[in-house]
């Protein structure tokens, strides 16, 4: 949703608050594709369309799709036989795909292509006999899906301490892959620790982390030097949103995660003259503007958008689905 950026005024304010909108922010191409897939499935097959797990980690997106006839479940066993089933952008294990086939489900894979790339890398390393280290967070859907796509030995490591505890069959035959939504800085530290312990380890460069993750983190890091706080609009179970808040704090400014306008605490901005607002990759733009509207109840706003990368990445839909 495009809006003209201009200074906003409100006579009830107690002071002027400079609001800088991060660029880029919000939806990435993988999230847009996943939502488009569900919308296209609704048009082609009609409701109900079943989605295993939240299609993306955002309550507004999920509730909007529910209103159109989408039913969200955690296991394919909850989907009646023969129905349409969409797998979320986070990806699923091979066993989930097999279970869907056994139930004769019309399965549509909405896995982000960048996550699928990680799956392919992991399978290639497994075929070559490597022990695989997956840098990521246990129990995150993307990590569970990636582990379940690789037939070889996979060790999940979330931090430098986890590297020290690793046990592998052959220190000369270790490879690593990464969860796409991690902090670039945190991943770099873990990779450095892995290389120190296993000098012959192989794996992608840190630049292979999701482009959207890198771009959003870079924007927050840049803005942090010019503002007093950072508001991240995103869900609490969104990994990339949580990482954006951590990036702000690592840069030396308070970072706050705001699920929606109702969760905004004015006390966070007490004494603050400027704030950057960003949004996780699964956050619709409307939530950003609702937060801005809430801020207007407390201060005169001077709103602008920072210079930054304008993303033009687009992923095509699976064969047989109309983009609409």
C-alpha positions as CSV (number, residue, x, y, z in Angstrom):
1,X,0.0,0.0,0.0
2,X,1.7,3.2,-1.2
3,X,1.1,6.4,0.8
4,X,2.5,9.8,0.4
5,X,5.0,10.6,3.1
6,X,4.5,14.1,4.5
7,X,4.7,15.8,7.9
8,X,1.6,15.0,10.1
9,X,0.3,17.3,12.8
10,X,-2.1,16.8,15.7
11,X,-3.0,19.6,18.1
12,X,-3.1,17.3,21.1
13,X,0.6,16.5,21.1
14,X,3.1,17.2,23.8
15,X,6.0,17.5,21.4
16,X,7.2,16.6,17.9
17,X,8.4,13.1,17.1
18,X,10.5,12.5,14.0
19,X,9.5,9.1,12.5
20,X,11.8,7.5,9.9
21,X,10.4,4.6,8.0
22,X,13.0,2.0,7.2
23,X,13.6,1.1,3.5
24,X,13.1,-1.7,2.8
25,X,10.6,-3.1,5.3
26,X,7.6,-5.5,5.4
27,X,6.7,-8.1,2.9
28,X,9.5,-9.9,1.0
29,X,9.0,-11.8,-2.3
30,X,8.8,-15.2,-0.6
31,X,5.9,-14.0,1.6
32,X,4.1,-12.3,-1.2
33,X,4.4,-15.5,-3.3
34,X,3.1,-17.7,-0.4
35,X,0.0,-15.5,0.1
36,X,-0.6,-15.3,-3.6
37,X,-0.5,-19.1,-3.8
38,X,-3.2,-19.4,-1.2
39,X,-5.3,-16.7,-2.9
40,X,-4.8,-18.4,-6.3
41,X,-5.8,-21.8,-4.8
42,X,-9.0,-20.2,-3.4
43,X,-9.9,-18.9,-6.9
44,X,-9.1,-22.1,-8.7
45,X,-10.5,-24.7,-6.3
46,X,-12.9,-22.7,-4.1
47,X,-13.0,-22.8,-0.2
48,X,-12.1,-24.5,1.9
49,X,-8.3,-24.5,1.2
50,X,-6.2,-26.0,4.0
51,X,-2.8,-24.7,5.0
52,X,-0.4,-26.6,7.1
53,X,1.0,-24.3,9.7
54,X,0.6,-20.5,9.5
55,X,1.3,-19.6,5.8
56,X,3.5,-16.8,7.2
57,X,4.0,-15.6,10.8
58,X,1.5,-12.8,11.0
59,X,-1.9,-12.9,12.7
60,X,-3.5,-10.2,10.4
61,X,-2.5,-12.2,7.3
62,X,-3.8,-15.4,8.8
63,X,-7.1,-13.9,10.0
64,X,-7.7,-12.3,6.6
65,X,-7.2,-15.6,4.9
66,X,-9.5,-17.4,7.4
67,X,-12.3,-15.0,6.5
68,X,-11.9,-16.1,2.8
69,X,-12.3,-19.8,3.6
70,X,-8.8,-20.9,4.5
71,X,-8.4,-23.4,7.3
72,X,-5.1,-23.6,9.1
73,X,-4.0,-26.9,10.7
74,X,-0.8,-28.2,12.3
75,X,-0.8,-31.7,10.8
76,X,-1.9,-33.1,7.5
77,X,-3.9,-35.7,9.4
78,X,-6.3,-32.9,10.2
79,X,-7.0,-32.4,6.5
80,X,-9.9,-34.5,5.0
81,X,-8.7,-36.8,2.3
82,X,-8.7,-35.4,-1.2
83,X,-8.7,-31.8,-0.2
84,X,-6.4,-28.9,-1.3
85,X,-3.4,-28.5,1.0
86,X,-0.9,-25.7,0.9
87,X,2.5,-26.0,2.6
88,X,3.7,-22.8,4.3
89,X,6.5,-20.5,3.2
90,X,8.8,-22.0,5.9
91,X,9.0,-25.4,4.1
92,X,8.1,-28.9,5.3
93,X,9.8,-32.2,5.9
94,X,9.8,-34.9,3.3
95,X,7.7,-37.0,5.6
96,X,4.9,-34.3,5.5
97,X,4.9,-34.5,1.7
98,X,4.6,-38.3,1.9
99,X,1.8,-38.1,4.5
100,X,-0.1,-35.7,2.2
101,X,0.3,-38.1,-0.7
102,X,-1.0,-41.0,1.4
103,X,-4.1,-39.0,2.1
104,X,-4.5,-38.1,-1.6
105,X,-4.3,-34.4,-0.9
106,X,-3.9,-31.9,-3.7
107,X,-0.7,-30.5,-2.3
108,X,0.7,-27.1,-3.3
109,X,4.1,-26.1,-2.1
110,X,4.5,-22.5,-1.0
111,X,8.0,-22.9,0.4
112,X,10.1,-19.8,-0.3
113,X,12.5,-20.5,-3.1
114,X,15.4,-19.3,-1.0
115,X,14.5,-21.9,1.7
116,X,14.2,-24.5,-1.1
117,X,17.8,-23.5,-2.1
118,X,19.0,-24.3,1.4
119,X,17.2,-27.7,1.2
120,X,19.0,-28.4,-2.1
121,X,22.4,-27.5,-0.6
122,X,21.8,-29.7,2.4
123,X,20.8,-32.7,0.2
124,X,23.9,-32.2,-1.9
125,X,26.2,-32.2,1.1
126,X,24.4,-35.3,2.5
127,X,24.9,-37.1,-0.8
128,X,28.6,-36.4,-0.6
129,X,28.9,-37.9,2.9
130,X,29.2,-34.7,5.0
131,X,27.9,-34.3,8.6
132,X,25.8,-31.2,8.3
133,X,25.5,-28.3,10.7
134,X,22.3,-26.3,10.3
135,X,22.8,-22.8,11.9
136,X,19.3,-22.0,13.2
137,X,16.8,-22.2,16.0
138,X,15.4,-25.5,17.3
139,X,11.7,-25.9,16.8
140,X,11.4,-23.1,14.2
141,X,9.2,-24.4,11.3
142,X,11.9,-23.6,8.8
143,X,14.5,-25.5,10.7
144,X,12.2,-28.5,11.2
145,X,11.4,-28.5,7.5
146,X,15.1,-28.3,6.5
147,X,16.1,-31.1,8.8
148,X,13.3,-33.2,7.4
149,X,14.4,-32.6,3.8
150,X,17.9,-34.0,4.4
151,X,18.5,-37.7,4.7
152,X,22.0,-37.4,6.2
153,X,23.1,-36.4,9.7
154,X,22.1,-32.9,10.7
155,X,23.2,-31.0,13.8
156,X,21.2,-27.8,14.7
157,X,23.4,-25.1,16.3
158,X,22.0,-21.8,17.4
159,X,25.1,-20.1,18.9
160,X,28.8,-20.2,19.4
161,X,28.4,-22.4,22.5
162,X,26.6,-25.0,20.5
163,X,29.6,-25.2,18.2
164,X,31.8,-26.2,21.1
165,X,29.4,-29.1,22.0
166,X,29.2,-30.5,18.4
167,X,30.0,-34.2,17.9
168,X,30.8,-35.3,14.3
169,X,31.9,-38.5,12.7
170,X,34.8,-36.9,10.8
171,X,36.1,-33.4,11.5
172,X,37.5,-33.4,7.9
173,X,34.0,-33.9,6.4
174,X,31.7,-31.2,7.8
175,X,29.4,-28.8,6.0
176,X,27.1,-26.0,7.2
177,X,23.9,-24.5,5.9
178,X,21.8,-21.7,7.5
179,X,18.3,-20.8,8.5
180,X,17.4,-17.9,6.1
181,X,16.0,-15.4,8.7
182,X,18.9,-15.3,11.2
183,X,20.9,-12.2,12.1
184,X,23.7,-11.8,9.7
185,X,26.1,-10.8,12.5
186,X,25.1,-13.8,14.7
187,X,25.5,-16.2,11.7
188,X,28.9,-14.7,10.9
189,X,30.1,-15.4,14.5
190,X,28.8,-19.0,14.4
191,X,30.5,-19.6,11.0
192,X,33.8,-18.2,12.4
193,X,33.6,-20.6,15.3
194,X,32.8,-23.5,13.0
195,X,35.8,-22.7,10.8
196,X,38.1,-22.4,13.8
197,X,37.0,-25.8,15.1
198,X,36.7,-27.5,11.7
199,X,39.2,-25.8,9.3
200,X,38.1,-27.9,6.3
201,X,34.4,-27.1,6.8
202,X,32.5,-26.1,3.6
203,X,29.4,-24.1,3.2
204,X,27.8,-21.0,1.6
205,X,29.1,-17.5,2.3
206,X,27.1,-15.4,4.8
207,X,25.9,-13.3,1.8
208,X,23.7,-16.4,0.9
209,X,21.4,-15.6,3.8
210,X,18.1,-14.4,2.5
211,X,18.4,-11.1,0.6
212,X,15.3,-9.7,2.5
213,X,16.8,-10.5,5.9
214,X,20.1,-8.8,5.0
215,X,18.4,-5.7,3.5
216,X,16.1,-5.1,6.4
217,X,18.8,-5.6,9.0
218,X,21.1,-3.2,7.1
219,X,18.4,-0.6,7.0
220,X,17.8,-0.8,10.7
221,X,21.6,-0.7,11.4
222,X,21.9,2.4,9.2
223,X,18.9,4.1,10.8
224,X,19.9,3.3,14.4
225,X,22.7,5.9,14.3
226,X,20.2,8.7,13.7
227,X,17.2,7.8,16.0
228,X,16.5,7.3,19.7
229,X,14.6,4.0,19.3
230,X,13.4,1.4,16.8
231,X,9.9,0.0,16.6
232,X,9.7,-3.4,14.7
233,X,6.2,-4.2,13.6
234,X,5.9,-7.9,13.5
235,X,4.7,-11.1,15.2
236,X,6.4,-12.5,18.3
237,X,6.9,-15.8,16.6
238,X,8.5,-14.2,13.6
239,X,12.2,-15.0,13.6
240,X,13.2,-12.2,11.3
241,X,11.2,-9.6,13.2
242,X,12.9,-10.6,16.5
243,X,16.3,-10.4,14.7
244,X,15.5,-6.8,13.6
245,X,14.9,-5.8,17.2
246,X,18.2,-7.4,18.2
247,X,20.0,-5.6,15.4
248,X,18.7,-2.3,16.8
249,X,19.8,-3.1,20.3
250,X,23.2,-4.3,19.1
251,X,23.6,-0.9,17.4
252,X,23.0,0.8,20.7
253,X,19.4,1.9,20.6
254,X,16.3,0.4,22.3
255,X,14.4,-1.9,20.1
256,X,10.7,-2.9,20.6
257,X,8.6,-5.5,18.9
258,X,5.0,-4.3,18.2
259,X,2.5,-6.9,17.0
260,X,0.0,-4.2,16.1
261,X,-1.1,-0.7,17.1
262,X,-2.9,-1.9,20.2
263,X,0.4,-3.3,21.6
264,X,2.2,0.0,21.3
265,X,3.4,1.3,24.8
266,X,3.8,5.1,24.8
267,X,6.2,4.8,27.7
268,X,8.7,3.4,25.2
269,X,9.0,6.7,23.6
270,X,9.1,8.9,26.7
271,X,11.9,11.4,26.2
272,X,12.5,10.2,22.7
273,X,12.7,12.8,19.8
274,X,13.1,10.3,16.9
275,X,12.2,6.7,16.1
276,X,12.7,4.4,13.2
277,X,9.8,2.1,12.3
278,X,10.5,-1.1,10.4
279,X,8.5,-4.3,9.8
280,X,9.3,-8.0,9.5
281,X,9.2,-9.7,6.2
282,X,5.8,-11.2,6.9
283,X,4.2,-7.9,8.1
284,X,1.6,-6.2,5.9
285,X,2.2,-2.5,5.3
286,X,-1.3,-1.6,6.8
287,X,0.0,-2.6,10.2
288,X,2.8,-0.1,9.9
289,X,0.4,2.7,9.2
290,X,-1.9,1.7,12.0
291,X,1.1,2.0,14.4
292,X,1.8,5.5,12.9
293,X,-1.9,6.4,13.5
294,X,-1.5,5.3,17.2
295,X,1.6,7.5,17.5
296,X,-0.4,10.5,16.3
297,X,-2.5,10.2,19.5
298,X,0.5,11.1,21.5
299,X,2.6,13.5,19.5
300,X,2.9,15.6,16.4
301,X,4.7,13.4,13.8
302,X,7.2,14.4,11.2
303,X,7.3,11.3,8.9
304,X,9.8,10.5,6.2
305,X,11.2,7.4,4.5
306,X,15.0,6.8,4.6
307,X,17.0,6.3,1.4
308,X,17.5,2.6,0.9
309,X,17.2,-0.4,-1.4
310,X,14.1,-0.7,-3.4
311,X,13.5,-4.5,-3.9
312,X,12.3,-5.7,-7.2
313,X,12.5,-9.5,-6.6
314,X,9.5,-11.5,-7.7
315,X,9.0,-15.3,-7.6
316,X,6.7,-17.1,-9.9
317,X,3.8,-19.2,-8.7
318,X,3.8,-23.0,-9.1
319,X,2.6,-24.3,-12.5
320,X,-1.2,-24.4,-12.8
321,X,-1.9,-21.5,-10.5
322,X,-3.1,-18.2,-11.9
323,X,-1.5,-15.1,-10.5
324,X,-4.8,-13.3,-10.7
